XYZ file of C-alpha atoms in Angstrom:
252
model
C 3.188 23.201 11.370
C 2.951 20.353 8.886
C 1.202 19.619 5.604
C -0.839 16.482 4.964
C -2.285 15.925 1.497
C -3.921 13.539 -0.926
C -2.645 14.287 -4.417
C -3.385 12.189 -7.462
C -1.715 14.139 -10.264
C 0.516 16.480 -8.248
C -1.765 19.533 -8.097
C -2.564 19.374 -4.394
C 0.964 18.333 -3.429
C 2.280 21.406 -5.196
C -0.208 23.758 -3.517
C 0.352 22.427 -0.007
C 4.139 22.486 -0.382
C 4.058 25.974 -1.898
C 1.887 27.393 0.877
C 4.018 25.736 3.542
C 7.188 27.115 1.996
C 5.762 30.637 2.102
C 4.721 30.160 5.733
C 7.660 28.171 7.079
C 10.429 26.880 4.764
C 11.398 24.286 7.362
C 7.919 22.757 7.607
C 7.425 19.156 6.469
C 4.610 17.777 4.315
C 3.530 14.164 3.874
C 1.065 12.323 1.652
C -2.008 11.132 3.505
C -1.215 7.482 2.787
C 2.183 7.706 4.499
C 2.065 5.560 7.675
C 3.773 8.406 9.550
C 1.100 11.002 8.737
C -1.063 10.252 11.781
C 1.972 10.377 14.080
C 3.009 13.705 12.597
C -0.458 15.156 13.176
C -0.324 13.994 16.784
C 3.018 15.764 17.253
C 1.983 19.115 15.734
C -0.630 21.694 16.630
C -1.181 23.284 13.191
C -2.053 21.250 10.099
C -2.393 22.279 6.456
C -4.752 19.654 4.996
C -4.930 19.449 1.203
C -6.992 17.400 -1.236
C -8.738 17.686 -4.632
C -12.461 18.305 -5.086
C -14.582 15.455 -6.424
C -18.118 16.482 -7.401
C -18.027 19.252 -4.750
C -16.919 16.773 -2.106
C -13.681 15.729 -0.483
C -12.351 12.328 -1.619
C -13.691 9.510 0.525
C -10.135 8.541 1.505
C -9.714 11.942 3.170
C -13.058 11.797 4.976
C -12.370 8.210 6.032
C -8.955 9.222 7.399
C -10.549 11.990 9.459
C -13.097 9.605 10.963
C -10.652 6.769 11.626
C -8.326 9.175 13.421
C -11.036 11.117 15.239
C -9.040 11.400 18.460
C -6.156 13.130 16.674
C -8.047 16.298 15.882
C -8.908 17.461 19.401
C -7.205 20.816 19.884
C -5.518 20.837 16.466
C -5.637 23.939 14.293
C -6.429 23.038 10.679
C -6.289 25.084 7.491
C -7.966 23.360 4.514
C -6.555 23.592 0.985
C -8.922 22.364 -1.712
C -7.839 22.156 -5.376
C -10.397 22.214 -8.180
C -10.704 22.207 -11.946
C -13.535 24.734 -12.082
C -16.101 24.563 -9.255
C -15.834 23.506 -5.646
C -18.761 24.980 -3.749
C -17.951 24.022 -0.170
C -15.057 21.671 -0.895
C -13.170 22.923 2.158
C -16.302 22.686 4.269
C -16.606 18.971 3.519
C -13.615 18.311 5.758
C -13.985 21.313 8.045
C -17.332 20.100 9.372
C -16.175 16.630 10.529
C -12.873 18.057 11.768
C -14.724 20.596 13.897
C -17.003 17.832 15.174
C -13.898 16.008 16.411
C -12.558 19.039 18.255
C -10.375 20.776 15.675
C -10.214 24.531 15.331
C -10.696 25.468 11.672
C -8.378 28.361 10.913
C -9.783 28.849 7.430
C -9.723 27.477 3.937
C -8.781 28.222 0.357
C -10.123 26.729 -2.876
C -7.571 26.934 -5.676
C -8.098 26.416 -9.377
C -5.501 24.073 -10.883
C -5.203 22.238 -14.234
C -7.905 19.645 -14.795
C -6.802 16.185 -13.663
C -9.603 13.974 -15.028
C -7.670 12.159 -17.735
C -10.595 10.377 -19.418
C -12.998 13.299 -19.896
C -12.991 16.102 -22.491
C -14.304 18.643 -20.004
C -12.016 21.468 -18.840
C -9.088 20.447 -21.070
C -6.737 23.322 -21.958
C -3.476 23.677 -23.838
C -0.211 23.549 -21.945
C 0.364 27.315 -21.896
C -3.091 27.985 -20.436
C -2.432 25.342 -17.783
C 0.910 26.923 -16.974
C -0.877 30.245 -16.517
C -3.347 28.575 -14.151
C -0.414 27.333 -12.056
C 1.239 30.758 -12.059
C -2.023 32.347 -10.914
C -2.368 29.708 -8.187
C 1.164 30.386 -6.968
C 0.476 34.101 -6.711
C -2.705 33.415 -4.751
C -0.866 31.110 -2.378
C 1.766 33.757 -1.741
C -0.933 36.340 -0.992
C -2.754 33.899 1.292
C 0.463 33.141 3.177
C 1.107 36.848 3.744
C -2.423 37.277 5.106
C -2.092 34.201 7.336
C 1.134 35.550 8.825
C -0.839 38.653 9.797
C -3.554 36.535 11.387
C -6.041 36.960 8.519
C -7.273 33.589 7.289
C -9.456 33.253 4.179
C -12.600 31.220 4.718
C -13.446 30.071 1.217
C -16.014 27.282 1.076
C -16.809 27.435 4.787
C -19.966 29.557 4.783
C -23.564 28.389 4.756
C -24.017 29.880 1.288
C -21.016 27.897 0.014
C -22.534 24.781 1.591
C -25.767 25.314 -0.352
C -23.839 25.951 -3.581
C -21.796 22.789 -3.166
C -24.800 20.688 -2.195
C -27.108 21.766 -5.005
C -24.382 22.599 -7.527
C -22.988 19.054 -7.708
C -22.846 16.956 -4.563
C -26.546 16.165 -4.243
C -26.778 14.965 -7.845
C -23.545 12.949 -7.811
C -23.480 11.831 -4.186
C -23.347 8.163 -5.151
C -19.963 8.704 -6.776
C -18.376 10.017 -3.565
C -20.381 8.222 -0.857
C -17.610 5.647 -0.460
C -14.810 3.965 -2.338
C -15.601 2.771 -5.848
C -15.095 -0.471 -7.751
C -15.505 1.199 -11.167
C -11.804 1.478 -12.081
C -11.308 -0.182 -15.474
C -8.027 -1.788 -16.590
C -7.917 -2.700 -20.287
C -6.067 -5.243 -22.374
C -3.270 -2.759 -23.099
C -1.960 -3.363 -19.553
C 1.497 -4.994 -19.566
C 1.669 -5.644 -15.825
C 4.541 -3.220 -15.177
C 3.313 -2.690 -11.599
C 3.609 1.106 -11.532
C -0.071 1.584 -10.724
C 0.132 -0.971 -7.934
C 3.116 0.756 -6.348
C 1.644 4.239 -6.620
C -1.975 3.642 -5.587
C -2.516 5.443 -2.239
C -5.134 2.879 -1.251
C -3.168 -0.234 -2.194
C -6.198 -1.036 -4.354
C -4.366 -2.511 -7.363
C -2.608 -5.877 -7.518
C -0.599 -7.571 -10.244
C -1.982 -11.009 -11.040
C -0.783 -13.137 -13.973
C 1.155 -10.139 -15.337
C -1.851 -7.839 -15.372
C -3.102 -5.143 -13.019
C -6.329 -5.997 -11.203
C -8.364 -3.388 -9.334
C -10.199 -3.976 -6.073
C -13.209 -2.106 -4.690
C -11.417 0.631 -2.722
C -10.560 3.209 -5.380
C -10.649 6.776 -4.047
C -10.778 8.320 -7.566
C -7.520 10.254 -7.237
C -6.546 9.506 -10.877
C -2.919 8.823 -9.943
C -2.766 5.431 -11.661
C -4.540 6.763 -14.761
C -2.188 9.713 -15.086
C 0.897 7.487 -14.732
C 0.059 4.350 -16.720
C 2.597 4.121 -19.604
C 0.096 2.146 -21.692
C -2.899 4.432 -20.996
C -4.694 1.237 -20.024
C -6.676 2.538 -17.025
C -9.877 4.580 -17.024
C -12.537 5.510 -14.484
C -15.268 7.965 -15.485
C -14.647 7.658 -19.220
C -13.606 4.860 -21.542
C -10.463 6.345 -23.103
C -7.466 8.264 -21.757
C -7.507 11.584 -23.594
C -4.672 13.306 -21.752
C -2.495 12.154 -18.888
C -2.500 15.082 -16.506
C 0.544 15.615 -14.314
C 1.531 18.825 -12.551
C 5.144 18.240 -13.659
C 4.146 18.986 -17.266
C 3.406 22.597 -16.346
C 6.569 23.431 -14.420
């Protein structure tokens, strides 16, 4: 068993690692962008796949990875872990469907509320103690899920037809253009000092440093990692101002 995840602000990394630790303390987890992730999937039969919800959809980077590695999934058993700020709909189903198409067996899925990670929006913002409580609640859920999984009982959150309808009409249909592919809407302001942190941390390699300033390409997967890490708060995506840099580490 291994864990593979896309995590922008640490939420999904935490959940995948926590669940794995409850299931098998010796299991390894890797970020999706790690060059070894595909090889690890090929070598294992059970995969915990984690990612955040974006407008009731899986990030395009995750869906693109599934399609580009279609041959890997034949015969693999996959459990989907989907983190969300408030609503997911069928967030797990958005990867379960293509995975199943490519021959994977979907063991189940769980959709876990975690602290909001959209740094440039006022929506869903909470104080630090409320966010810490959200993480504590998530940890308890993960422990309960692990106990059930060990007994062969797998939750199937987000995998039903009703969940599919909720996700489709709740958000995805109205905001499909935002998640249909990678985006070129990442904005880097004059406050940028060209430190290079965003360039090093971007899972897509979408940011370069040119003439001592960060420059974004057109392959942003909206993970918010660069925005949450920028020491100058110079990067935005959906909004025009960084209101709060959201990192899981703040709530430990």
